[in-house]
């Protein structure tokens, strides 16, 4: 009887296994077939630093240089300026047999030399074709032909819980393979408005950046980009850029070296449950317009502060974080229908999008409202204060430099600096001006329905 039951169970598994394994490859087979198209990337950047007069040679590795900077600071009597090579490493993968390679923008940013090493030990000096810091995608090119290439998949078909694997060079250990599952999809990260990240528990460490994330069909579904860590190493939460998002910018990078994006010209914030109730919305959804930039496409289209954008080009805006991606993917000059909620009613508007200014152009507008530390601020209107139930506060229009590194986001409300309330931009500027370079100010921020303190370290740049 027991043998019959075991035989029946074995037969059931034998019959169901092919159905479960349809189009699914073994991880070892995946590595054997796709591994040759994954590359190791080494970068060198010459950095001018003052000679410290150490009785030993400082190692070239960037992490060791950081160690000596931290524990052996300059004594104020250093030697002459010297160019010291700072070296870094990352990963990438070949997408065309004539040598085009995808990686992260932060892997090759500012590099004076980029060297690509293939699995067969061949080395090539690569040219950086273009980078897009907003999606953290870069295209580089080596002079070679008949190269192995990866197969691209569809990340929209990924399911939470689905098995995935990564190939890369963590800590310089080339062609290392790790595996895990998809933990979540469509994640938004601080200061990252243009990428709906794939969250996984695949072990990712420094050096994995820019490498491919594979599904179990052997297809690339993402570019491994970031980890969430308090130690600097893997702690169970990793993020990948969906490959379809990356490929949307690749053609523009290959043709012109940069990416053109649509621009609306609004400052938005999340619609909380309390705000939805105050505006008469049936549920928290859409993107609340907190401010309209002058002479922007939004201004010309008639958008107003306190409007809630419910749909963009026929697609629902479920959360405020959805809107920057939608606008960014649209072409400058396109006429886009908007569905908005205004004074308790749904209305329709059309907007002709402009072109999103480059990062350096945005920074160049600092005379308008950017403060020391990298914050562009505006004072809350009476209507905004009523909606937020606040008697003071400053709206963050943009965060760059020190502020972006600290984690302050566009749409945050700054309430205090070092426990001193701030109600005007000038008050904030005076408070920040009193913070010495290299020291931090405690910034009290209202974000959604909660408040938190964020340490803003002033670099002195």
XYZ file of C-alpha atoms in Angstrom:
461
model
C 0.000 0.000 0.000
C 2.843 2.391 0.970
C 4.745 1.536 -2.238
C 1.620 2.241 -4.307
C 1.139 5.609 -2.607
C 4.775 6.524 -3.178
C 4.541 5.461 -6.811
C 1.389 7.567 -7.290
C 3.082 10.590 -5.664
C 6.148 10.167 -7.843
C 3.963 9.934 -10.933
C 2.108 13.138 -9.995
C 5.414 14.981 -9.574
C 6.756 13.518 -12.788
C 3.689 14.699 -14.705
C 3.556 18.146 -13.100
C 7.294 18.895 -13.196
C 7.442 19.690 -16.930
C 4.528 22.113 -16.544
C 6.212 23.828 -13.592
C 9.561 23.933 -15.356
C 8.273 25.240 -18.679
C 10.712 27.830 -20.032
C 12.556 27.766 -16.698
C 16.303 27.125 -16.687
C 18.571 25.885 -13.946
C 20.753 28.611 -12.398
C 23.877 26.721 -13.456
C 22.583 26.562 -17.047
C 21.720 30.263 -16.882
C 25.254 31.142 -15.802
C 26.780 28.918 -18.462
C 24.697 30.495 -21.245
C 24.501 34.132 -20.124
C 27.651 34.516 -18.014
C 29.990 35.233 -20.964
C 27.999 38.416 -21.725
C 28.598 39.818 -18.210
C 31.705 41.983 -17.814
C 33.852 43.428 -15.059
C 34.410 47.195 -15.194
C 37.403 48.952 -13.632
C 37.637 52.736 -13.483
C 40.412 55.199 -12.682
C 39.936 58.844 -11.767
C 42.805 61.222 -11.079
C 42.042 63.231 -7.950
C 44.066 66.238 -6.829
C 45.001 65.949 -3.174
C 47.531 67.515 -0.891
C 50.499 65.309 -0.045
C 50.292 64.348 3.629
C 53.909 63.394 4.181
C 53.092 59.879 5.390
C 56.141 57.606 5.834
C 54.356 55.025 3.664
C 52.533 54.796 0.357
C 48.748 55.274 0.509
C 47.003 52.303 -1.209
C 45.185 52.934 -4.492
C 41.895 51.337 -3.417
C 39.237 53.965 -2.806
C 37.986 52.400 0.431
C 41.508 52.379 1.877
C 42.029 56.000 0.846
C 38.825 56.861 2.717
C 40.237 55.033 5.776
C 43.396 57.151 5.787
C 41.443 60.364 5.195
C 39.269 59.585 8.204
C 41.908 58.459 10.693
C 44.898 60.492 9.473
C 43.422 63.927 8.671
C 45.604 66.691 7.260
C 47.538 68.542 9.908
C 47.488 71.851 8.114
C 51.072 71.503 6.920
C 50.717 69.156 3.972
C 52.885 69.094 0.900
C 52.135 70.171 -2.652
C 49.023 69.105 -4.570
C 49.387 65.746 -6.287
C 47.228 63.746 -8.692
C 46.374 60.454 -7.038
C 44.533 57.694 -8.914
C 41.230 56.720 -7.279
C 40.116 53.343 -8.507
C 36.665 51.809 -8.566
C 34.945 48.756 -9.937
C 31.552 47.598 -11.088
C 29.791 45.289 -13.480
C 28.002 45.503 -16.812
C 26.543 43.381 -19.593
C 26.831 43.341 -23.364
C 23.654 44.199 -25.291
C 25.006 44.211 -28.865
C 27.662 42.041 -30.476
C 29.546 45.115 -31.712
C 30.462 46.176 -28.174
C 27.712 48.261 -26.552
C 27.542 47.604 -22.802
C 25.045 48.723 -20.136
C 26.076 49.615 -16.601
C 25.225 52.172 -13.885
C 25.976 55.836 -14.397
C 27.565 56.025 -10.950
C 30.062 53.297 -11.895
C 31.661 55.346 -14.690
C 30.798 58.914 -13.621
C 33.836 61.186 -13.765
C 36.222 58.356 -14.702
C 39.354 59.234 -16.675
C 39.748 55.627 -17.788
C 37.257 52.758 -18.064
C 38.553 49.220 -18.612
C 36.274 46.297 -19.469
C 37.337 42.722 -18.776
C 35.515 39.810 -20.388
C 35.097 36.336 -18.958
C 37.778 35.064 -21.369
C 40.263 37.503 -19.737
C 40.416 39.910 -22.697
C 40.633 43.570 -21.673
C 39.415 46.643 -23.566
C 39.539 50.356 -22.892
C 35.953 51.556 -23.135
C 34.466 54.844 -24.272
C 31.604 56.320 -22.250
C 28.898 56.913 -24.853
C 26.462 58.593 -22.478
C 25.137 58.628 -18.921
C 21.758 59.448 -17.408
C 22.033 60.195 -13.708
C 18.261 60.387 -13.226
C 17.876 56.676 -14.001
C 21.494 55.767 -13.117
C 21.997 54.162 -16.541
C 25.144 54.419 -18.655
C 26.132 53.102 -22.082
C 29.797 52.351 -22.785
C 31.407 50.961 -25.946
C 34.382 48.707 -26.627
C 35.937 48.045 -30.031
C 35.172 44.377 -30.678
C 32.889 42.189 -32.793
C 31.018 38.887 -32.496
C 30.595 39.338 -28.756
C 28.138 37.283 -26.697
C 24.993 39.221 -25.740
C 22.325 38.838 -23.090
C 18.667 38.141 -23.801
C 16.307 40.879 -22.561
C 13.068 40.053 -20.755
C 9.877 41.846 -19.742
C 10.029 43.074 -16.115
C 6.328 43.967 -16.170
C 5.615 40.229 -16.112
C 7.713 39.632 -12.996
C 5.744 38.375 -10.025
C 6.530 39.067 -6.384
C 8.098 35.887 -5.024
C 9.555 34.886 -8.391
C 13.130 33.563 -8.356
C 15.866 35.789 -9.806
C 19.670 35.686 -10.006
C 22.487 38.202 -10.367
C 25.938 37.945 -11.918
C 28.595 40.527 -11.104
C 31.860 41.355 -9.350
C 31.160 42.006 -5.648
C 34.296 43.348 -3.940
C 36.156 42.603 -7.167
C 35.386 38.874 -7.172
C 34.580 38.533 -10.873
C 31.645 36.537 -12.257
C 30.100 35.826 -8.881
C 26.549 34.441 -8.917
C 23.897 35.100 -6.267
C 20.205 34.257 -6.217
C 16.997 35.163 -4.410
C 13.433 36.275 -5.063
C 11.554 39.409 -6.095
C 10.519 41.089 -2.840
C 8.436 43.917 -4.325
C 7.882 45.912 -7.503
C 7.507 49.599 -8.279
C 9.480 50.827 -5.266
C 10.162 54.559 -4.938
C 13.419 55.633 -3.291
C 14.393 59.022 -1.806
C 15.561 61.488 -4.501
C 14.873 58.862 -7.193
C 11.806 60.003 -9.135
C 12.201 58.286 -12.481
C 12.652 54.595 -11.649
C 10.043 52.108 -10.312
C 12.658 49.850 -8.702
C 12.493 46.074 -8.447
C 13.235 45.108 -4.842
C 14.889 41.728 -4.287
C 16.673 39.822 -1.552
C 19.471 38.827 -3.945
C 22.830 39.406 -2.185
C 24.256 42.546 -3.842
C 27.454 44.235 -2.670
C 29.862 46.955 -3.877
C 31.091 45.837 -7.296
C 27.737 44.315 -8.302
C 26.509 47.726 -9.447
C 25.637 47.744 -13.129
C 25.367 43.977 -13.417
C 22.324 42.118 -14.736
C 19.390 40.698 -12.790
C 18.061 37.561 -14.519
C 14.735 35.783 -14.308
C 14.691 32.008 -14.442
C 14.194 32.049 -18.208
C 17.707 33.424 -18.533
C 16.459 36.903 -19.471
C 17.750 40.197 -18.080
C 14.926 41.956 -16.244
C 16.919 44.602 -14.387
C 20.207 46.357 -13.713
C 21.407 45.934 -10.127
C 21.866 49.448 -8.797
C 21.490 49.993 -5.055
C 21.318 48.314 -1.686
C 19.655 49.440 1.523
C 22.266 49.131 4.217
C 23.405 50.655 7.480
C 26.755 48.888 7.329
C 27.739 49.494 3.698
C 27.278 45.816 2.877
C 24.330 43.630 1.922
C 21.545 43.447 4.519
C 18.794 41.665 2.614
C 17.331 44.543 0.573
C 18.551 45.241 -2.965
C 17.161 47.320 -5.820
C 17.350 46.925 -9.590
C 16.382 49.260 -12.440
C 13.770 47.535 -14.658
C 15.386 46.793 -18.016
C 12.505 48.350 -19.958
C 13.103 51.653 -18.145
C 16.811 51.395 -18.957
C 16.242 50.596 -22.621
C 13.970 53.634 -22.992
C 17.015 55.860 -22.474
C 19.622 53.696 -24.237
C 18.707 54.741 -27.789
C 18.853 58.416 -26.812
C 22.230 57.915 -25.135
C 23.587 56.102 -28.195
C 22.356 58.753 -30.619
C 23.087 61.928 -28.692
C 24.804 61.083 -25.413
C 21.957 62.516 -23.315
C 18.268 61.982 -22.583
C 15.432 64.441 -23.274
C 12.456 64.262 -20.922
C 9.108 65.920 -20.677
C 8.687 68.736 -18.160
C 5.492 69.929 -16.499
C 6.794 72.514 -14.038
C 4.986 71.691 -10.808
C 5.951 70.898 -7.237
C 3.827 68.004 -6.022
C 3.199 66.156 -2.793
C 1.463 63.021 -1.612
C -2.307 62.987 -1.107
C -2.759 61.675 2.426
C -6.031 60.362 3.822
C -6.603 63.656 5.660
C -5.888 65.712 2.544
C -8.161 63.496 0.430
C -10.974 64.076 2.912
C -10.383 67.842 2.983
C -10.482 68.025 -0.833
C -13.559 65.784 -1.080
C -11.781 62.897 -2.817
C -13.206 59.414 -2.362
C -9.771 57.999 -1.451
C -6.099 59.054 -1.270
C -4.908 59.111 -4.891
C -3.301 61.366 -7.436
C -0.595 64.017 -7.088
C -1.386 67.215 -5.187
C -0.010 70.325 -6.894
C 1.702 72.374 -4.190
C 3.222 75.019 -6.462
C 3.309 76.066 -10.129
C 6.551 77.367 -11.614
C 6.214 80.612 -13.525
C 6.168 80.389 -17.345
C 6.109 76.593 -17.097
C 3.924 74.291 -19.238
C 1.662 73.769 -16.202
C 1.261 77.529 -15.735
C 0.402 78.028 -19.395
C -2.110 75.152 -19.297
C -3.984 76.711 -16.381
C -3.041 74.300 -13.583
C -3.431 75.740 -10.109
C -2.012 75.039 -6.668
C -4.338 72.646 -4.783
C -5.302 70.828 -8.015
C -4.965 67.045 -7.746
C -3.737 65.361 -10.934
C -5.708 62.110 -11.200
C -4.628 60.919 -14.663
C -1.852 61.729 -17.126
C -2.327 60.907 -20.809
C -5.187 58.553 -19.946
C -3.241 56.622 -17.290
C -4.277 56.865 -13.621
C -1.880 58.535 -11.188
C -2.284 56.252 -8.175
C 0.437 57.940 -6.116
C 2.342 61.203 -6.410
C 5.540 59.264 -7.139
C 3.970 57.965 -10.376
C 3.709 61.404 -11.992
C 7.436 62.264 -12.456
C 7.975 58.942 -14.256
C 5.002 59.495 -16.543
C 6.021 63.054 -17.398
C 9.669 62.101 -17.834
C 8.850 59.355 -20.309
C 6.730 61.680 -22.467
C 8.355 63.596 -25.315
C 8.939 67.329 -24.995
C 6.411 69.188 -27.147
C 3.736 66.507 -26.794
C 0.173 67.641 -26.043
C -1.003 65.603 -23.059
C -4.512 65.388 -21.592
C -4.725 65.748 -17.820
C -7.587 64.734 -15.569
C -7.619 66.880 -12.449
C -9.703 67.278 -9.290
C -10.529 70.919 -8.605
C -13.026 72.262 -6.058
C -14.842 68.962 -5.737
C -15.162 68.222 -9.459
C -13.282 66.311 -12.139
C -11.999 68.566 -14.919
C -9.985 68.038 -18.095
C -6.970 70.078 -19.210
C -4.436 69.801 -22.010
C -0.773 70.648 -21.449
C 2.041 70.968 -23.992
C 5.115 69.587 -22.230
C 8.429 71.402 -22.182
C 11.869 69.787 -21.935
C 13.206 68.989 -18.488
C 16.323 71.101 -17.845
C 19.593 69.271 -17.246
C 20.872 68.940 -13.682
C 23.521 71.615 -14.207
C 20.907 73.988 -15.622
C 18.703 73.427 -12.575
C 21.669 74.115 -10.305
C 22.356 77.254 -12.302
C 18.990 78.659 -11.192
C 20.189 78.820 -7.612
C 19.762 82.586 -7.470
C 16.017 82.036 -7.243
C 15.701 80.084 -4.009
C 18.595 77.633 -3.480
C 20.182 77.960 -0.066
C 23.441 76.785 1.409
C 23.184 73.013 1.653
C 21.348 72.636 -1.653
C 17.686 73.381 -0.882
C 15.252 75.349 -3.030
C 12.452 76.486 -0.714
C 9.229 78.439 -0.838
C 6.935 79.674 1.902
C 3.609 77.926 2.382
C 0.559 79.767 1.173
C -2.405 80.315 3.496
C -4.317 77.634 1.584
C -1.465 75.150 1.937
C -1.144 75.862 5.668
C -4.873 75.245 6.133
C -4.742 71.975 4.158
C -1.698 70.769 6.125
C -2.980 72.164 9.443
C 0.297 74.034 10.018
C 0.972 77.581 11.147
C 4.461 77.720 9.600
C 6.844 75.781 7.389
C 8.767 75.852 4.114
C 8.061 73.679 1.084
C 11.063 71.902 -0.469
C 10.884 72.638 -4.201
C 14.149 70.857 -4.973
C 16.988 69.159 -3.098
C 20.535 68.875 -4.431
C 24.033 68.378 -3.033
C 24.173 68.076 0.774
C 20.380 68.045 1.103
C 19.890 65.257 -1.446
C 22.635 63.190 0.200
C 20.943 63.665 3.581
C 17.674 62.282 2.197
C 15.572 65.455 2.092
C 13.003 65.127 -0.704
C 11.048 67.420 -2.979
C 7.651 67.964 -1.339
C 8.959 67.763 2.238
C 7.901 70.551 4.621
C 10.726 71.986 6.748
C 9.449 73.039 10.161
C 12.593 73.776 12.166
C 16.394 74.031 12.088
C 18.165 72.966 15.294
C 14.823 73.232 17.145
C 14.242 76.786 15.933
C 11.020 77.266 13.941
C 11.411 78.604 10.406
C 8.536 80.391 8.677
C 10.451 82.289 5.990
C 13.176 81.408 3.498
C 15.325 84.175 4.928
C 15.036 82.682 8.426
C 16.157 79.331 7.069
C 19.119 80.921 5.264
C 20.268 82.657 8.469
C 19.963 79.444 10.489
C 21.954 77.414 7.949
C 24.566 80.171 7.581
C 25.372 79.730 11.295
C 26.264 76.033 10.826
C 30.057 75.559 10.415
C 31.305 73.610 7.396
C 31.646 69.933 8.228
C 28.968 70.121 10.949
C 25.327 69.022 10.817
C 22.067 70.829 11.407
C 19.022 68.982 12.729
C 16.232 69.605 10.205
C 12.693 68.836 11.382
C 10.737 67.663 8.345
C 7.031 66.977 7.876
C 6.629 64.117 5.383
C 3.128 62.862 4.732
C 1.435 62.381 8.077
C 4.636 62.041 10.115
C 7.533 64.232 11.195
C 11.191 63.264 11.427
C 14.572 64.830 12.097
C 17.134 64.646 9.293
C 20.796 65.553 9.935
C 21.943 67.927 7.172
C 25.739 67.939 7.049
C 27.142 71.087 5.436
C 30.101 70.129 3.263
C 31.336 73.635 2.674
C 31.263 73.145 -1.129
